[in-house]
Amino acid sequence: MTSPLERTDPEIADIIRRELERQNTTIQLIASENFTSRAVLEAQGSVLTNKYSEGYPAKRYYGGNRVVDEAENLARDRACALFGAQHANVQPHSGANANQAAYMALLEPGDKVMGMRLDQGGHLTHGSPVNFSGRMYDFVAYGVDDETEVLDYDAIRDLAVRERPRMIIAGATAYPRIIDFEAFRAIADDVGALLLVDAAHIAGLVAGGAHPSPVPMADVVTFTTHKTLRGPRSGAILSRSDYAAGIDKAVFPGLQGGPLMHVIAAKAVAFREARAPDFRRYAADVVQNAQALAAGLAAEGFRIVSGGTDNHLMLVDLRPFGVTGKVAQEALDRAGITCNKNAIPNDPEKPFVTSGLRLGSAACTTAGMGPDQMREIAALIGHVLRAVDDDAAAADVREQANRLCSKFTPYPEGA
Ligand code: DSN
């Protein structure tokens, strides 16, 4: 029997079918991706998308919000309970929006802010000159130590003492180590700065107890809900209650219009799932799998930036193999292994080329893979990157990736 979508729009139905097949049959190693649950997909694909709800529960601009108010209240309460936060705003459409709203609430245009450099593991919204953040605020960048490739908190303190920022941002998109939020809090206190933690990547690890929580240390925590947290593609903001009104005002009416109530409901589902005991097991497995993958790659001859990983991701220096990140990403794509090129610290290559790959274990762990499969994947990556132009090697690995995925299929029941 055909579905309503197949009848109305066979082209889009076919695209969704083929994307499902891609996710089911190839290995997903993008560190910011995951396979969300059927329950989350169902909430996100619901009639809640029809409702206009500008404002907040019990304070909306339009009528008819009695029912969806319950969804937003559940999402807010569950986020607070999950992370031990005093206040949650669950309306940001993405992590970038969450950051923009948090900056709007805490800063004036032109204020000085310290953030991690994009090419050392930070994010566009942490002050990149091509992003609103770099244009609106006076960003000063910190990075990792040249030798150890980890954050040097003494150097960050020295910079903060020199620059006296109004706010310090801790958090990264490509940093494989535990972030010491206590150290960041102490630095912020020393210079009278606010501390914002962008926990987009690690939110699921924090929820599952596999990474120290930034919530007790930070004034504001922003995060995305679709990475290690495994919810719908979206964002959220946690804060102390004294910032609650300012954050809420910045999200709406400051930045966004109508909230996406179907996505907010899906976030509520994800927060509930993340409170279940098996999510703690999941978060620990994600880290264990990342460590197994990093060890497997090191055994293949790759250099792992900073020597390993404490979280869900690793940065792989490809220079020992004489290939760039761009070439490696494309070769692996042809072989059924999805990942992204990524700058490594002090990368001599341009951002569209890079010398590295960023690999993450969150999605494969959701699919049920363990350390044995991680070692197998490391060997497949080694095989492909030793012969990037060899079509036969790519085809062989693609078949092996396919076989592996047939045993660890994220959506075995199909669309
Ligand atoms: N695109 C996200 C990531 O891959 O880390 C950050 O926005």
Coordinates of C-alpha atoms and ligand atoms in Angstrom, one line a residue:
M1 CA 0.0 0.0 0.0
T2 CA 1.3 3.4 -0.9
S3 CA 1.6 6.2 1.8
P4 CA 0.0 9.6 1.5
L5 CA 3.4 11.1 0.8
E6 CA 4.1 8.5 -1.9
R7 CA 0.8 9.4 -3.5
T8 CA 1.1 13.2 -3.2
D9 CA 4.8 13.6 -3.9
P10 CA 6.6 10.5 -5.2
E11 CA 9.8 12.4 -5.8
I12 CA 10.2 13.5 -2.1
A13 CA 9.0 10.0 -0.9
D14 CA 11.7 8.5 -3.0
I15 CA 14.4 10.9 -1.6
I16 CA 13.4 9.9 1.9
R17 CA 13.4 6.2 1.0
R18 CA 16.9 6.5 -0.5
E19 CA 18.2 8.5 2.5
L20 CA 16.9 5.9 4.9
E21 CA 18.6 3.3 2.8
R22 CA 21.9 5.3 3.0
Q23 CA 21.6 5.6 6.7
N24 CA 20.8 1.9 7.1
T25 CA 23.5 0.6 4.8
T26 CA 26.6 2.8 5.3
I27 CA 28.7 3.6 8.4
Q28 CA 27.9 7.0 9.9
L29 CA 30.9 8.6 11.7
I30 CA 30.0 12.3 11.6
A31 CA 30.5 13.3 15.3
S32 CA 27.5 15.6 15.3
E33 CA 25.0 13.1 14.0
N34 CA 22.9 10.4 15.5
F35 CA 19.9 8.2 14.8
T36 CA 17.0 9.5 16.7
S37 CA 14.3 7.2 18.0
R38 CA 11.0 6.3 16.3
A39 CA 9.2 8.1 19.1
V40 CA 11.1 11.3 18.4
L41 CA 10.4 11.0 14.7
E42 CA 6.7 10.4 15.4
A43 CA 6.4 13.5 17.6
Q44 CA 8.3 15.6 15.1
G45 CA 6.0 14.5 12.3
S46 CA 2.8 15.3 14.2
V47 CA 0.0 17.8 13.8
L48 CA 1.7 20.0 16.4
T49 CA 3.4 21.5 13.3
N50 CA 0.1 23.3 12.6
K51 CA 0.0 25.4 15.7
Y52 CA 1.2 29.0 16.0
S53 CA 2.4 29.7 19.6
E54 CA 4.3 32.9 19.7
G55 CA 5.1 33.6 23.4
Y56 CA 5.5 31.1 26.2
P57 CA 3.1 28.7 28.0
A58 CA 0.1 30.6 29.4
K59 CA 1.4 33.8 27.8
R60 CA 0.7 33.3 24.1
Y61 CA -0.3 35.8 21.4
Y62 CA -2.9 33.5 19.8
G63 CA -5.6 31.3 21.1
G64 CA -5.8 27.5 21.1
N65 CA -2.6 26.9 22.8
R66 CA -3.9 25.1 25.9
V67 CA -2.8 21.7 24.6
V68 CA 0.6 22.6 23.1
D69 CA 1.4 24.5 26.3
E70 CA 1.5 21.2 28.0
A71 CA 4.2 20.0 25.6
E72 CA 6.4 23.0 26.1
N73 CA 6.0 22.8 29.9
L74 CA 7.0 19.1 29.8
A75 CA 10.0 19.9 27.6
R76 CA 11.1 22.7 29.9
D77 CA 10.6 20.7 33.1
R78 CA 12.3 17.6 31.7
A79 CA 15.3 19.6 30.4
C80 CA 15.7 21.2 33.9
A81 CA 15.4 17.8 35.6
L82 CA 17.8 16.1 33.2
F83 CA 20.5 18.7 33.6
G84 CA 19.8 20.0 37.1
A85 CA 19.1 23.5 35.7
Q86 CA 17.0 26.2 37.2
H87 CA 15.6 27.4 33.8
A88 CA 15.2 26.0 30.3
N89 CA 14.2 27.7 27.1
V90 CA 13.4 25.0 24.6
Q91 CA 12.4 27.2 21.7
P92 CA 15.7 27.8 19.8
H93 CA 15.5 26.2 16.4
S94 CA 19.2 25.3 16.5
G95 CA 22.5 25.5 18.4
A96 CA 23.5 28.7 16.4
N97 CA 20.1 30.3 17.3
A98 CA 20.6 29.3 21.0
N99 CA 24.0 31.0 21.0
Q100 CA 22.7 34.1 19.2
A101 CA 19.9 34.4 21.8
A102 CA 22.2 33.9 24.7
Y103 CA 24.6 36.5 23.5
M104 CA 21.7 38.9 22.9
A105 CA 20.5 38.3 26.5
L106 CA 24.0 38.7 28.1
L107 CA 25.9 41.2 25.9
E108 CA 25.7 44.5 24.2
P109 CA 27.0 44.9 20.7
G110 CA 30.7 45.5 20.7
D111 CA 31.3 43.7 24.0
K112 CA 34.5 41.7 24.3
V113 CA 34.1 37.9 24.3
M114 CA 36.6 35.1 24.5
G115 CA 35.9 31.9 22.5
M116 CA 37.8 29.0 21.0
R117 CA 39.2 29.5 17.5
L118 CA 37.2 27.7 14.8
D119 CA 40.3 26.1 13.3
Q120 CA 41.3 24.8 16.7
G121 CA 38.0 23.2 17.5
G122 CA 35.6 26.1 18.2
H123 CA 32.4 27.0 16.3
L124 CA 31.4 29.6 13.8
T125 CA 29.3 31.3 16.4
H126 CA 32.3 31.6 18.8
G127 CA 33.5 34.6 17.0
S128 CA 34.3 33.7 13.4
P129 CA 34.6 36.9 11.3
V130 CA 32.2 35.5 8.7
N131 CA 29.5 34.9 11.4
F132 CA 27.2 37.3 13.2
S133 CA 29.2 36.7 16.3
G134 CA 32.4 38.0 14.9
R135 CA 30.6 41.0 13.4
M136 CA 28.6 42.0 16.4
Y137 CA 31.0 41.4 19.2
D138 CA 34.7 42.0 19.8
F139 CA 36.0 38.4 19.9
V140 CA 39.4 37.3 21.2
A141 CA 40.3 33.7 20.4
Y142 CA 42.0 31.1 22.5
G143 CA 43.2 27.7 21.2
V144 CA 45.0 24.6 22.2
D145 CA 48.6 24.2 23.2
D146 CA 50.9 23.6 20.2
E147 CA 52.6 20.7 21.8
T148 CA 49.9 18.8 23.7
E149 CA 47.0 19.9 21.5
V150 CA 44.8 20.3 24.7
L151 CA 43.4 23.4 26.3
D152 CA 46.1 25.2 28.4
Y153 CA 44.1 26.8 31.2
D154 CA 47.0 28.9 32.3
A155 CA 47.3 30.4 28.8
I156 CA 43.5 31.0 28.8
R157 CA 43.7 32.7 32.1
D158 CA 46.7 34.9 31.0
L159 CA 44.7 36.0 27.9
A160 CA 41.6 36.7 30.0
V161 CA 43.6 38.8 32.4
R162 CA 45.0 40.8 29.5
E163 CA 41.8 41.2 27.6
R164 CA 39.2 41.5 30.4
P165 CA 36.3 40.0 28.4
R166 CA 32.7 40.5 29.4
M167 CA 32.0 36.9 28.7
I168 CA 34.0 33.7 28.1
I169 CA 32.7 30.8 26.0
A170 CA 33.8 27.3 26.8
G171 CA 32.8 24.5 24.4
A172 CA 33.8 23.1 21.1
T173 CA 32.8 21.2 18.0
A174 CA 36.1 19.4 17.5
Y175 CA 37.8 18.9 20.8
P176 CA 38.4 15.3 21.9
R177 CA 39.1 15.9 25.6
I178 CA 37.1 16.6 28.8
I179 CA 36.6 20.3 29.2
D180 CA 37.4 21.5 32.7
F181 CA 34.5 23.8 33.5
E182 CA 35.7 24.4 37.0
A183 CA 38.9 25.9 35.6
F184 CA 36.8 28.1 33.2
R185 CA 34.6 29.2 36.1
A186 CA 37.7 30.2 38.1
I187 CA 39.1 32.1 35.2
A188 CA 35.8 33.9 34.6
D189 CA 35.6 34.8 38.3
D190 CA 39.1 36.1 38.3
V191 CA 38.4 38.6 35.6
G192 CA 34.7 39.3 36.4
A193 CA 33.4 37.6 33.2
L194 CA 30.3 35.7 32.5
L195 CA 30.7 32.0 31.6
L196 CA 28.7 30.6 28.7
V197 CA 29.2 26.9 27.9
D198 CA 28.3 25.7 24.5
A199 CA 27.6 22.0 25.2
A200 CA 26.2 21.2 21.8
H201 CA 28.4 18.2 21.2
I202 CA 28.6 16.8 24.7
A203 CA 25.0 17.3 25.9
G204 CA 24.2 13.6 25.7
L205 CA 27.4 12.6 27.4
V206 CA 26.6 15.1 30.2
A207 CA 23.0 13.8 30.5
G208 CA 24.3 10.3 30.6
G209 CA 27.0 11.0 33.2
A210 CA 29.9 10.4 30.8
H211 CA 31.2 14.0 30.9
P212 CA 31.3 16.5 33.8
S213 CA 28.3 18.8 33.8
P214 CA 28.8 22.5 32.9
V215 CA 25.5 23.4 34.5
P216 CA 26.7 24.1 38.1
M217 CA 29.6 26.2 36.7
A218 CA 28.1 28.2 33.9
D219 CA 25.8 31.2 33.9
V220 CA 24.3 29.9 30.7
V221 CA 24.5 26.6 28.9
T222 CA 23.5 26.3 25.2
F223 CA 23.2 22.9 23.5
T224 CA 21.8 21.1 20.5
T225 CA 19.4 18.2 20.9
H226 CA 20.4 16.1 18.0
K227 CA 24.0 15.1 18.5
T228 CA 25.0 12.9 21.4
L229 CA 21.6 13.7 23.0
R230 CA 19.9 11.8 20.1
G231 CA 16.8 14.0 19.9
P232 CA 15.4 16.1 17.0
R233 CA 17.5 18.6 15.1
S234 CA 17.2 21.6 17.4
G235 CA 18.6 23.7 20.2
A236 CA 17.9 24.7 23.8
I237 CA 19.3 27.1 26.5
L238 CA 19.7 26.4 30.2
S239 CA 20.4 29.1 32.7
R240 CA 20.2 30.2 36.3
S241 CA 16.9 31.7 37.2
D242 CA 18.3 35.3 37.3
Y243 CA 18.9 35.1 33.6
A244 CA 15.6 33.4 32.7
A245 CA 13.6 36.5 31.8
G246 CA 16.4 37.9 29.7
I247 CA 17.0 34.6 27.8
D248 CA 13.3 34.2 27.1
K249 CA 13.0 37.7 25.8
A250 CA 16.0 37.3 23.6
V251 CA 14.6 34.1 22.0
F252 CA 11.2 35.6 21.5
P253 CA 10.5 38.3 20.5
G254 CA 14.2 39.1 20.2
L255 CA 15.2 36.6 17.6
Q256 CA 12.6 34.0 16.6
G257 CA 9.0 34.0 15.6
G258 CA 6.6 31.1 16.2
P259 CA 8.2 28.2 18.0
L260 CA 8.2 24.8 16.3
M261 CA 5.8 23.0 18.6
H262 CA 6.3 19.6 16.9
V263 CA 10.0 19.9 17.4
I264 CA 9.5 21.0 21.0
A265 CA 7.4 18.0 21.6
A266 CA 10.1 15.8 20.1
K267 CA 12.6 17.4 22.4
A268 CA 10.4 16.5 25.3
V269 CA 10.5 12.9 24.2
A270 CA 14.3 13.0 23.8
F271 CA 14.7 14.5 27.3
R272 CA 12.5 11.7 28.7
E273 CA 14.6 9.1 26.8
A274 CA 17.8 10.5 28.1
R275 CA 16.6 10.1 31.7
A276 CA 16.1 6.4 31.3
P277 CA 18.8 4.2 32.9
D278 CA 19.8 2.7 29.6
F279 CA 20.9 6.2 28.4
R280 CA 23.7 6.1 31.0
R281 CA 24.9 2.9 29.5
Y282 CA 24.7 4.4 26.0
A283 CA 26.7 7.5 27.0
A284 CA 29.5 5.3 28.5
D285 CA 29.4 3.0 25.4
V286 CA 29.8 6.1 23.1
V287 CA 33.1 7.0 24.9
Q288 CA 34.3 3.4 25.1
N289 CA 33.6 3.0 21.3
A290 CA 35.4 6.3 20.5
Q291 CA 38.4 5.1 22.4
A292 CA 38.4 1.8 20.6
L293 CA 38.1 3.5 17.2
A294 CA 41.0 5.9 18.1
A295 CA 43.2 3.0 19.3
G296 CA 42.3 1.0 16.1
L297 CA 43.2 4.0 13.9
A298 CA 46.5 4.6 15.8
A299 CA 47.3 0.9 15.3
E300 CA 46.7 1.5 11.5
G301 CA 49.4 4.3 11.6
F302 CA 47.2 7.4 11.9
R303 CA 48.2 10.1 14.3
I304 CA 45.3 10.9 16.7
V305 CA 45.3 14.6 17.7
S306 CA 46.2 15.0 21.4
G307 CA 46.9 11.2 21.6
G308 CA 43.4 10.0 22.0
T309 CA 39.9 10.9 23.2
D310 CA 37.9 11.2 26.4
N311 CA 34.5 11.8 24.7
H312 CA 32.6 10.8 21.6
L313 CA 35.0 12.2 18.9
M314 CA 38.5 12.2 17.7
L315 CA 40.6 14.2 15.3
V316 CA 42.7 12.1 12.9
D317 CA 45.9 13.7 11.4
L318 CA 46.1 12.2 7.9
R319 CA 49.6 13.5 7.1
P320 CA 51.3 10.2 7.8
F321 CA 49.1 8.8 5.0
G322 CA 49.9 11.7 2.6
V323 CA 46.2 12.5 1.9
T324 CA 44.2 15.5 2.7
G325 CA 40.9 15.6 4.6
K326 CA 39.0 16.4 1.4
V327 CA 40.5 13.5 -0.5
A328 CA 39.9 11.1 2.5
Q329 CA 36.3 12.2 3.0
E330 CA 35.5 11.6 -0.6
A331 CA 37.3 8.3 -0.8
L332 CA 35.6 7.1 2.4
D333 CA 32.2 8.3 1.0
R334 CA 32.7 6.1 -2.0
A335 CA 33.5 3.2 0.3
G336 CA 30.3 3.6 2.4
I337 CA 31.9 5.4 5.3
T338 CA 30.5 8.8 6.1
C339 CA 32.6 11.4 7.9
N340 CA 33.8 14.9 7.6
K341 CA 37.1 16.5 6.8
N342 CA 38.2 18.8 9.7
A343 CA 41.1 21.2 10.4
I344 CA 43.5 19.8 12.9
P345 CA 45.4 22.3 15.2
N346 CA 47.7 24.5 13.2
D347 CA 46.6 22.9 10.0
P348 CA 48.6 24.0 7.0
E349 CA 45.8 23.3 4.6
K350 CA 42.8 25.5 3.8
P351 CA 39.4 24.9 5.6
F352 CA 38.0 23.3 2.4
V353 CA 40.9 20.9 2.2
T354 CA 42.3 20.3 5.7
S355 CA 44.8 17.6 7.0
G356 CA 42.3 15.9 9.2
L357 CA 39.1 13.9 9.7
R358 CA 36.7 14.3 12.6
L359 CA 35.2 10.9 13.6
G360 CA 32.5 10.3 16.2
S361 CA 31.0 7.2 17.7
A362 CA 27.5 8.4 18.8
A363 CA 25.5 7.1 15.8
C364 CA 27.3 3.7 15.5
T365 CA 26.7 3.2 19.2
T366 CA 23.0 3.8 18.8
A367 CA 23.0 1.2 16.0
G368 CA 24.4 -1.3 18.6
M369 CA 28.0 -1.4 17.5
G370 CA 30.7 -2.1 20.1
P371 CA 34.5 -2.0 20.4
D372 CA 34.9 -5.0 18.0
Q373 CA 33.1 -3.2 15.3
M374 CA 35.1 0.0 16.0
R375 CA 38.3 -1.9 15.4
E376 CA 36.8 -3.4 12.2
I377 CA 35.9 0.1 11.0
A378 CA 39.4 1.4 11.8
A379 CA 40.8 -1.3 9.6
L380 CA 38.4 -0.5 6.8
I381 CA 39.4 3.2 7.0
G382 CA 43.1 2.2 6.9
H383 CA 42.4 0.0 3.8
V384 CA 40.6 2.9 1.9
L385 CA 43.1 5.6 2.8
R386 CA 46.1 3.5 1.8
A387 CA 44.7 3.4 -1.7
V388 CA 42.4 6.4 -2.2
D389 CA 42.3 6.0 -6.0
D390 CA 41.7 2.3 -6.0
D391 CA 38.1 1.7 -7.1
A392 CA 38.3 -2.0 -6.3
A393 CA 39.4 -1.3 -2.7
A394 CA 36.5 1.2 -2.3
A395 CA 34.0 -1.4 -3.7
D396 CA 35.4 -4.1 -1.4
V397 CA 35.1 -1.8 1.7
R398 CA 31.7 -0.7 0.7
E399 CA 30.6 -4.3 0.6
Q400 CA 32.1 -4.9 4.1
A401 CA 30.5 -1.7 5.4
N402 CA 27.2 -2.9 4.0
R403 CA 27.6 -6.3 5.7
L404 CA 28.4 -4.7 9.0
C405 CA 25.4 -2.4 8.8
S406 CA 23.1 -5.3 8.0
K407 CA 23.9 -6.6 11.5
F408 CA 23.6 -3.1 13.1
T409 CA 20.8 -1.4 11.2
P410 CA 19.4 1.8 12.8
Y411 CA 16.0 1.6 11.3
P412 CA 15.5 -2.1 10.5
E413 CA 11.7 -1.7 10.1
G414 CA 12.2 0.7 7.2
A415 CA 10.5 4.1 6.7
Ligands
DSN1 N1 27.7 21.4 12.3 C1 28.0 21.1 13.7 C2 29.1 20.1 13.8 O1 29.2 19.3 13.0 O2 29.8 20.1 14.8 C3 28.3 22.3 14.4 O3 27.4 23.3 14.1

